Short mmCIF file of C-alpha atoms and ligand atoms in Angstrom, two decimals:
data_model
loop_
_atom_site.label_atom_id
_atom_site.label_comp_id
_atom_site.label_asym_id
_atom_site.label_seq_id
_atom_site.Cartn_x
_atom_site.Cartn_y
_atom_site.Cartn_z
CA UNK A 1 81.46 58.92 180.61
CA UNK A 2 79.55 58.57 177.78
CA UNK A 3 77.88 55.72 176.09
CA UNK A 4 76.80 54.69 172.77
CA UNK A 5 73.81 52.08 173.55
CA UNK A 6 71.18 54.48 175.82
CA UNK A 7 69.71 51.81 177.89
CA UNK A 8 66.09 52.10 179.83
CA UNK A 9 67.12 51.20 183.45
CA UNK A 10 64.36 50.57 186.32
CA UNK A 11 66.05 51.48 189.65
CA UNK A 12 63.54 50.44 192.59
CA UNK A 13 64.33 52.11 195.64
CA UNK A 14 65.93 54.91 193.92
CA UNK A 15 65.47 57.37 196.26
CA UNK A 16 67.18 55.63 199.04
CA UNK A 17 70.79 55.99 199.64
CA UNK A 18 72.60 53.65 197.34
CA UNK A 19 69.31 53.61 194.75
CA UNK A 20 70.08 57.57 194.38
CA UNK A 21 73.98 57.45 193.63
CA UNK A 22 72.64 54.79 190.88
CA UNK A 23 70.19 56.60 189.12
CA UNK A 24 72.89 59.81 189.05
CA UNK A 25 75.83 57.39 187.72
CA UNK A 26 73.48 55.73 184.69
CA UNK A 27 72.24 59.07 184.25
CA UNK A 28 75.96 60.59 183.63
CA UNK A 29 76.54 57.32 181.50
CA UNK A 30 73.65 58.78 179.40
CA UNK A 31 71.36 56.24 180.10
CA UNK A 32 67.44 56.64 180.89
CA UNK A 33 66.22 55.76 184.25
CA UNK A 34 63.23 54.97 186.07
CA UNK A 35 63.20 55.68 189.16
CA UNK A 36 60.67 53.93 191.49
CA UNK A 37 59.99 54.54 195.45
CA UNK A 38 57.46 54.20 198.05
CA UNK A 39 59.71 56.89 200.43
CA UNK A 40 59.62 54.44 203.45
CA UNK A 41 62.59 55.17 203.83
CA UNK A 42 64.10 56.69 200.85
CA UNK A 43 63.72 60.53 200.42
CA UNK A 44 63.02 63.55 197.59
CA UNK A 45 66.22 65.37 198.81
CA UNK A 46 68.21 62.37 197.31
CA UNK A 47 66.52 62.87 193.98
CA UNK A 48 65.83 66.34 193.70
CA UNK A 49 68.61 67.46 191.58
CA UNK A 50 67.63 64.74 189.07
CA UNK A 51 64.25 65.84 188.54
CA UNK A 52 65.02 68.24 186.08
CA UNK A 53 67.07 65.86 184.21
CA UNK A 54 65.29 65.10 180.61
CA UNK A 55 65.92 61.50 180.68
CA UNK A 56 64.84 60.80 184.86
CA UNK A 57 61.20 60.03 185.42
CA UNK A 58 59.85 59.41 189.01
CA UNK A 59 56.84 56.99 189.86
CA UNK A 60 55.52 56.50 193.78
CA UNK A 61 54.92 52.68 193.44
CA UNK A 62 55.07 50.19 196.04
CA UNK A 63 56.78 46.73 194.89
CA UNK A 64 54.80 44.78 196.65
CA UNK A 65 52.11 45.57 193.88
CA UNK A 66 52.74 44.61 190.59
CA UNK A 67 54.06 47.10 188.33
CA UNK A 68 53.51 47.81 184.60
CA UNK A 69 56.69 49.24 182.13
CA UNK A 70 58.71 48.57 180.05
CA UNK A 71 62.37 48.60 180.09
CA UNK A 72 66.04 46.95 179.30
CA UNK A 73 67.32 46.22 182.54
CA UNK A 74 66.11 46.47 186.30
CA UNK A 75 67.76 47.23 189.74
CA UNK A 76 66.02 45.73 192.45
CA UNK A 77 67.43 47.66 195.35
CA UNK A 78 63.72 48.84 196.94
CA UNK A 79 64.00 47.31 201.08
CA UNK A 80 65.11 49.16 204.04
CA UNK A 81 68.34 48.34 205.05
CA UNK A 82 69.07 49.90 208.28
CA UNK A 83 68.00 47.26 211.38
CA UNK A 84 65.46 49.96 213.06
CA UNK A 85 63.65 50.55 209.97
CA UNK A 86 63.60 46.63 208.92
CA UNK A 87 62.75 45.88 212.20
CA UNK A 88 59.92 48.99 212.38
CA UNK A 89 57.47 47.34 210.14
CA UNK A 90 59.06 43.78 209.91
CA UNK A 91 56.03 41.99 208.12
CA UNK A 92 56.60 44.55 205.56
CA UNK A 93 60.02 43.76 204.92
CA UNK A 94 59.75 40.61 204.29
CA UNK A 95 56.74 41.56 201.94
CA UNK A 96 59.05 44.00 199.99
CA UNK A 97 62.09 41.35 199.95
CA UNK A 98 59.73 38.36 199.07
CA UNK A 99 56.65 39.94 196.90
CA UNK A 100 58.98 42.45 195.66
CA UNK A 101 61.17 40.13 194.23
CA UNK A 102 58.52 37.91 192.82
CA UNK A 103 56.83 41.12 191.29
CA UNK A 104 59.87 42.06 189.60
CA UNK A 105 60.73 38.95 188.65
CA UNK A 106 57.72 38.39 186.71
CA UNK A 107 58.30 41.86 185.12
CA UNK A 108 61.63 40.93 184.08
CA UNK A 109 60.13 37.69 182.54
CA UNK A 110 57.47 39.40 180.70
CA UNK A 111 60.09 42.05 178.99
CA UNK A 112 63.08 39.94 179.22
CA UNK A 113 65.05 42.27 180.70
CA UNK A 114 67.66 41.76 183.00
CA UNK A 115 67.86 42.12 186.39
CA UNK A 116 70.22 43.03 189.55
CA UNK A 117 69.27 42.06 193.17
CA UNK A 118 70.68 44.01 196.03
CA UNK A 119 71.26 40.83 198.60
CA UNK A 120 73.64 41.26 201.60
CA UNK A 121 75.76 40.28 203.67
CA UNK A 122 73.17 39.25 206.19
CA UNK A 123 72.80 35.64 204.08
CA UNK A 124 75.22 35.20 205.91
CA UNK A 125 73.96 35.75 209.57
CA UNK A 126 76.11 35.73 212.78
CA UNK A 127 78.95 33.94 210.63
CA UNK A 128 80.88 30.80 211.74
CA UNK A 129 83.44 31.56 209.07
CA UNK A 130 85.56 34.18 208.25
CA UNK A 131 86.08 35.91 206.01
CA UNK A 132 82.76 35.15 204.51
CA UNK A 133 83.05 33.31 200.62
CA UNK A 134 79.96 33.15 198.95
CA UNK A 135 79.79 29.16 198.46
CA UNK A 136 79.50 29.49 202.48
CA UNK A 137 75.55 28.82 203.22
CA UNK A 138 75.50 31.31 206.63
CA UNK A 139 74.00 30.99 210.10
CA UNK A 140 71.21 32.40 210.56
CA UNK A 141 67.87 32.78 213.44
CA UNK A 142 64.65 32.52 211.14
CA UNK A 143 62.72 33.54 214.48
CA UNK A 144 64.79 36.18 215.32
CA UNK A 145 64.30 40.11 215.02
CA UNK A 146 66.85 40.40 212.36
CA UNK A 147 64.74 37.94 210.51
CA UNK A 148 62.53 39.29 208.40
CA UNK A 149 65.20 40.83 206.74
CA UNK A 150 68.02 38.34 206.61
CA UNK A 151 65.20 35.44 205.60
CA UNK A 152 63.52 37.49 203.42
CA UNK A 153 66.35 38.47 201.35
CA UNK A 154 67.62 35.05 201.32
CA UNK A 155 63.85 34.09 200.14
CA UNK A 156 64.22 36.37 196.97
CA UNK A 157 67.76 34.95 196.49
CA UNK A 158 66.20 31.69 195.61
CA UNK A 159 62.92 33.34 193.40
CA UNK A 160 66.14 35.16 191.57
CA UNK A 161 67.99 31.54 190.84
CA UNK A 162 64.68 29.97 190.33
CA UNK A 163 63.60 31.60 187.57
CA UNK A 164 66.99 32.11 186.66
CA UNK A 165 66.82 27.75 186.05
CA UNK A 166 62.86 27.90 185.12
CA UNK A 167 62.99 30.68 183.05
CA UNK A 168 66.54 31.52 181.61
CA UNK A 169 66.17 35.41 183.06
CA UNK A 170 69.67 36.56 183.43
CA UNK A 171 70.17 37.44 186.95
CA UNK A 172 72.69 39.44 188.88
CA UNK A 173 72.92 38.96 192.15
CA UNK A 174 75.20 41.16 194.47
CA UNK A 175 75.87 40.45 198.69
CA UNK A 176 76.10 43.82 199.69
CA UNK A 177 78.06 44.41 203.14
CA UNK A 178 77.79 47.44 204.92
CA UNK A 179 78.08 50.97 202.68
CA UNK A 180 78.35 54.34 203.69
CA UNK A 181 78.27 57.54 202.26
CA UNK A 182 76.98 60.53 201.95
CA UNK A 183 72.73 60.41 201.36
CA UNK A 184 72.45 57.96 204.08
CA UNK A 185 68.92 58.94 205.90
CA UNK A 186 70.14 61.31 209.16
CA UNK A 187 68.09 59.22 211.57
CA UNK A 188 68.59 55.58 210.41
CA UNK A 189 70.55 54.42 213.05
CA UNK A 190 72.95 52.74 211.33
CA UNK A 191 76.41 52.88 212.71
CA UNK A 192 78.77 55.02 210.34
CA UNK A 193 75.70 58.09 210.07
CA UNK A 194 74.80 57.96 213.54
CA UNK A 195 78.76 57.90 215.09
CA UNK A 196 79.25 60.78 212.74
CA UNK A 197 76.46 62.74 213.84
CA UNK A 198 76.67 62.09 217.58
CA UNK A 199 80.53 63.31 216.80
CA UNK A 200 79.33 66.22 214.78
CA UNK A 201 77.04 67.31 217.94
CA UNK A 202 79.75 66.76 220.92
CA UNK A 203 77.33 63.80 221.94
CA UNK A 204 78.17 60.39 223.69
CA UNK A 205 78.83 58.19 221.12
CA UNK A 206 76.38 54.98 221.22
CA UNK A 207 78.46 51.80 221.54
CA UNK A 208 76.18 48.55 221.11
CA UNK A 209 77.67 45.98 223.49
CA UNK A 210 81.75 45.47 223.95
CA UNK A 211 82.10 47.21 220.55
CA UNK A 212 84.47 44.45 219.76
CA UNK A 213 81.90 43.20 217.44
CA UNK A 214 83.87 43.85 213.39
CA UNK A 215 82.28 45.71 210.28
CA UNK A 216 84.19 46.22 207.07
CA UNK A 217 82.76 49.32 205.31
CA UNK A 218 82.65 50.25 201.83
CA UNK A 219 82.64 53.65 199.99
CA UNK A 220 79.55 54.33 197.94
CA UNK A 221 81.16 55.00 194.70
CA UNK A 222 83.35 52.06 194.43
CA UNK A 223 79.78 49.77 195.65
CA UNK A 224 77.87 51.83 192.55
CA UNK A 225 80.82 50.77 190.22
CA UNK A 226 80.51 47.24 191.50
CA UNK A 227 77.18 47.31 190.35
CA UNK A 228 77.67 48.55 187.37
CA UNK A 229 80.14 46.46 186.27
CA UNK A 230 78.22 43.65 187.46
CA UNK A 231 75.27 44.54 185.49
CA UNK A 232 77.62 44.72 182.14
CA UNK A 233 79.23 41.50 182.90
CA UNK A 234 78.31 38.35 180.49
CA UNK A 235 75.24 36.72 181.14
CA UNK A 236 76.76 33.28 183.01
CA UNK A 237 78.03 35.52 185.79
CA UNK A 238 74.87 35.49 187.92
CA UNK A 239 76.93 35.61 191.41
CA UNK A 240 76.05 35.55 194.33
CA UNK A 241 78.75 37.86 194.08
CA UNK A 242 79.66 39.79 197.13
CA UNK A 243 80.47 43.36 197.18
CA UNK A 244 82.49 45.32 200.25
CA UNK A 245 85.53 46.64 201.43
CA UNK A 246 87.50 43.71 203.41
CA UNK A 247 89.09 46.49 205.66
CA UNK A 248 87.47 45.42 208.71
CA UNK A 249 87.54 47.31 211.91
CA UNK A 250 85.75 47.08 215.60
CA UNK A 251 83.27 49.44 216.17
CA UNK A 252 85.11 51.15 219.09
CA UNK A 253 87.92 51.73 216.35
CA UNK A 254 85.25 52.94 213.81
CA UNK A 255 84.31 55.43 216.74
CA UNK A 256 87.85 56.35 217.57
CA UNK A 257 88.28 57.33 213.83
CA UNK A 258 85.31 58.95 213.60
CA UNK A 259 86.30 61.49 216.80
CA UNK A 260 89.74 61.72 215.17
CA UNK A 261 88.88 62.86 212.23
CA UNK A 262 85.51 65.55 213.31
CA UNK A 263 88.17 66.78 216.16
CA UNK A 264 84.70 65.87 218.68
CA UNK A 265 84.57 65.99 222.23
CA UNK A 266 82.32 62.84 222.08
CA UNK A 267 82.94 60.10 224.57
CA UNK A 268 81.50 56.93 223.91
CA UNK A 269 78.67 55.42 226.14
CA UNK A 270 77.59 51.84 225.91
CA UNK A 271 74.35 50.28 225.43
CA UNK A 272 73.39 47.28 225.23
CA UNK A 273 73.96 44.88 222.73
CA UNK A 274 70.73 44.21 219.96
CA UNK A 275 70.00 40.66 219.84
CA UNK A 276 71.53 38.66 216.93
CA UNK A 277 74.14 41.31 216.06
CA UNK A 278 76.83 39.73 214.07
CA UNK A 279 80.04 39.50 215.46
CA UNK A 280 82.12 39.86 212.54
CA UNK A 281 81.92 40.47 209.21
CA UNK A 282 84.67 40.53 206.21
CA UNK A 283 84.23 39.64 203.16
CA UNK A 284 86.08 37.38 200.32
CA UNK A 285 85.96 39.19 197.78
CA UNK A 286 87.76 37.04 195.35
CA UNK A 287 85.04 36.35 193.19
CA UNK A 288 84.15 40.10 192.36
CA UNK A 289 88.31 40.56 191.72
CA UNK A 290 87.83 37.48 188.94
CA UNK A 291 85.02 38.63 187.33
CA UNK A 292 84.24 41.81 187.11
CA UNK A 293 88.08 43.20 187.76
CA UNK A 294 86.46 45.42 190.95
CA UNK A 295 88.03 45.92 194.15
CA UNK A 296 87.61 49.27 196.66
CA UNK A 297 89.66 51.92 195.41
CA UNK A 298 88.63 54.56 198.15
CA UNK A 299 90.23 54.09 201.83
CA UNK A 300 87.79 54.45 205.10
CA UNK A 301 89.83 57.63 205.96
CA UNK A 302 88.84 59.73 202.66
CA UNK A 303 85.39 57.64 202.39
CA UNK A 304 84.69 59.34 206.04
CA UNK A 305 86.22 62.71 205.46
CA UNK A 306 83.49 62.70 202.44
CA UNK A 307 80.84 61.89 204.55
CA UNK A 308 81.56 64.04 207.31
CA UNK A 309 81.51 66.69 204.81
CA UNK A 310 77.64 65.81 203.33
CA UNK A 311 76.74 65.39 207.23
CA UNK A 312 78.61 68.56 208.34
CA UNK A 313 76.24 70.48 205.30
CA UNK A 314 72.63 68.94 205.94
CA UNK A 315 73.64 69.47 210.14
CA UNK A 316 74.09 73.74 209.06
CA UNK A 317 70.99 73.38 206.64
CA UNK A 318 68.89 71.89 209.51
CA UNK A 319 70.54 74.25 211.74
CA UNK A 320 69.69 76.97 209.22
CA UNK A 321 66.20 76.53 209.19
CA UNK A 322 65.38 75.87 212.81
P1 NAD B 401 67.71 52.78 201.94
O1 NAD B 401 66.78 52.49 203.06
O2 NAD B 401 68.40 54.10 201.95
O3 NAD B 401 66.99 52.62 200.54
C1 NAD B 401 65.96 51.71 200.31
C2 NAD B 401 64.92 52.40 199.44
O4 NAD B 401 63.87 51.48 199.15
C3 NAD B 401 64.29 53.60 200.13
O5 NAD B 401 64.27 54.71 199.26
C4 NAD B 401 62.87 53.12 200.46
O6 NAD B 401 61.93 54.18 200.52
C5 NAD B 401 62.62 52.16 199.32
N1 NAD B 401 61.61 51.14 199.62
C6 NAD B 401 61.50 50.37 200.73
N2 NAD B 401 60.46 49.54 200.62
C7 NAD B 401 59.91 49.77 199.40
C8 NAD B 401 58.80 49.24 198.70
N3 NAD B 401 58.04 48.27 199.24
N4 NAD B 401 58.51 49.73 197.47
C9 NAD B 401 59.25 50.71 196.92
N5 NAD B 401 60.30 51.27 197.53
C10 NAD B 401 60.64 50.80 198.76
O7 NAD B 401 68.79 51.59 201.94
P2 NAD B 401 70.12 51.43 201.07
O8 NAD B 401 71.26 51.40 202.00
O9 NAD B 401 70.14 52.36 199.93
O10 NAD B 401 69.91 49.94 200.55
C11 NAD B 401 69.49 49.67 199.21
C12 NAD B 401 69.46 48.16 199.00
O11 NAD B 401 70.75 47.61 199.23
C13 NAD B 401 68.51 47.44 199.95
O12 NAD B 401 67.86 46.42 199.24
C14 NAD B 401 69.42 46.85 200.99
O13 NAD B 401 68.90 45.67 201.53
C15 NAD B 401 70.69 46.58 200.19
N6 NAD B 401 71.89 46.60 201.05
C16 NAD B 401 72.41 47.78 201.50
C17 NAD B 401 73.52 47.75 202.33
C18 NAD B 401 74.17 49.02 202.83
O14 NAD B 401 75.12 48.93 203.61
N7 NAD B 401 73.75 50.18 202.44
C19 NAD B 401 74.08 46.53 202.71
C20 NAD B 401 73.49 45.36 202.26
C21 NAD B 401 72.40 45.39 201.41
N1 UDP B 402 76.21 49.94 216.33
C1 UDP B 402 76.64 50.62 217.44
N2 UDP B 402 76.08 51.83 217.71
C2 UDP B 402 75.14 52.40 216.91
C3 UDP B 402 74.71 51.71 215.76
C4 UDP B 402 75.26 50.46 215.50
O1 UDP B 402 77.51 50.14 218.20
O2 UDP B 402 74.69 53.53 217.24
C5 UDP B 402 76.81 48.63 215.99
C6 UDP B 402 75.78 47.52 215.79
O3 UDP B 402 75.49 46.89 217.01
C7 UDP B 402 76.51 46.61 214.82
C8 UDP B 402 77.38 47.56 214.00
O4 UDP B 402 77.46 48.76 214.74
O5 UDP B 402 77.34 45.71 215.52
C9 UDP B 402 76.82 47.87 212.61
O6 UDP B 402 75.47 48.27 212.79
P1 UDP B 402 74.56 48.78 211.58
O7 UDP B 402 73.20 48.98 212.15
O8 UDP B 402 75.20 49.92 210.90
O9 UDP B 402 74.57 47.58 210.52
P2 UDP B 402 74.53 45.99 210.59
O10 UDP B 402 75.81 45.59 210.00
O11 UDP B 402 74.41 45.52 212.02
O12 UDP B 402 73.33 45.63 209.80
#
């Protein structure tokens, strides 16, 4: 679709999984983005086949440093979000989530431009209601290994409102839960990539635990239209706002599905349970219904059959080349 008003759109952590499906969407919408990433964990084979593109531009820039441009409206999406990588460099992440957020805050200030934070679902901790609303203030370790992510996205959550009430910036800020897709880093460890490859491979498939613990997953396109839509939507609607599917499964069914559907030999194998894992997760997603008129239009059986497709191609590229 195209657009009338061509916007200049920052996209940090653009070359990660959801940051990539971003830049492509504003691009098709005729917009001009900026796409900036420190490849921690992002990568250039999400990107590459917007280089090209006349109106895509590509800077290496940590956020933790302070960054210099100008533009009309910034995505703040730059933080690993898969638990080994958070948990890989965990000072860092809460460096990204916290300086980050204060760095692009103050360049949001200084242009007046307005600005989208990716939150999640991890406000929200190891949840003592269900499904989770937003007005709902979570439970959550601040010691703990998951912390440095759940704290220090729950950190920038308060910069954003902060100088949302100091400053008048008009904020947008989205609780992600868990996404899946196809551009999701091979090795990440996070549950939907790593079932599907294990399945892919004829390997055991890694349970955490019981597997009784719940996920509700979302398609990428319908999360990128979320966004989107969030981003357009007048400037009092500032969320928290979250964003998912509230088709919530086990993770033994997720696995069952997952053989189903690859026709795998897999059996599944369990390990042991990572400390702090939340044991269920759905959320209300009334609010996003209200005001921005989004809901999931893609079902987990076609969102996986797309995925096992990207999967099944990078698998016979690697294969390929080896
Ligand atoms: P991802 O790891 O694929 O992408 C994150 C990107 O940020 C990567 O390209 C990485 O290289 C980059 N990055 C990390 N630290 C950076 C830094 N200091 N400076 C610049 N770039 C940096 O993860 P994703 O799934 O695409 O998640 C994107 C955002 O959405 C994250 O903020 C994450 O917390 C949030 N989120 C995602 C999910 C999900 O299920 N995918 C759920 C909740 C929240
Ligand atoms: N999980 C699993 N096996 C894996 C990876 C994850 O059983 O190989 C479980 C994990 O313990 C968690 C759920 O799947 O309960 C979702 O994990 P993920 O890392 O994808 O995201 P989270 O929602 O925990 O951040």
């Amino acid at each position: 679709m195209k657009i009338h008003t061509k916007k200049r759109v920052l996209v940090t952590g653009g070359a990660g999984f959801l940051g990539s499906h971003l830049c492509e969407r504003l691009l098709n919408e005729g917009h001009e983005v900026l796409c900036i990433d420190n490849f921690f964990t992002g990568s250039k084979d999400n990107i590459i086949k917007l280089l090209d593109h006349p109106y895509f531009e590509f800077i290496r820039h940590d956020i933790t440093f302070p960054l210099y441009v100008e533009v009309d409206e910034i995505y703040n999406l730059a933080c690993p979000a898969s638990p080994i990588h958070y948990q890989n460099d965990p000072v860092q992440t809460t460096k990204t989530s916290v300086h980050g957020a204060i760095n692009m805050l103050g360049l949001a200030k200084r242009i007046k431009a307005k600005i989208f934070q990716a939150s999640t679902s991890e406000v929200y901790g190891d949840p003592q209601v269900h499904p989770q609303r937003e007005e709902y203030w979570g439970h959550v370790n601040p010691t703990g290994i998951r912390a440095c992510y759940d704290e220090g996205k729950r950190c920038a959550e308060t910069l954003f409102f902060d100088y949302h009430r100091q400053h008048q910036l008009c904020i947008k800020v989205a609780r992600i839960f868990n996404t899946y897709g196809p551009n999701m880093h091979l090795n990440d460890g996070r549950v939907v990539s790593s079932f599907i490859i294990q399945a892919l491979k004829n390997e055991p498939i890694s349970i955490y635990g019981e597997g009784l613990q719940t996920r509700s997953f979302c398609y990428v396109d319908d999360m990128i239209e979320a966004f989107v839509r969030f981003m357009n939507s007048p400037n009092e609607v500032t969320g928290p706002i979250n964003m998912g599917n509230p088709c919530e499964l086990t993770i033994i069914e997720l696995a069952q599905q997952i053989i189903e559907l690859t026709g795998s030999h897999s059996v599944l194998k369990h390990h042991a349970l990572p400390k702090d894992d939340p044991m269920q997760r759905q959320p209300d997603i009334s609010l996003a219904k209200e005001h921005l008129g989004w809901e999931p239009q893609v079902s987990l059986k076609v969102g996986l059959e797309k995925t096992v497709a990207y999967f099944e191609n990078v698998l016979s590229t690697i294969n390929l080349n080896s």
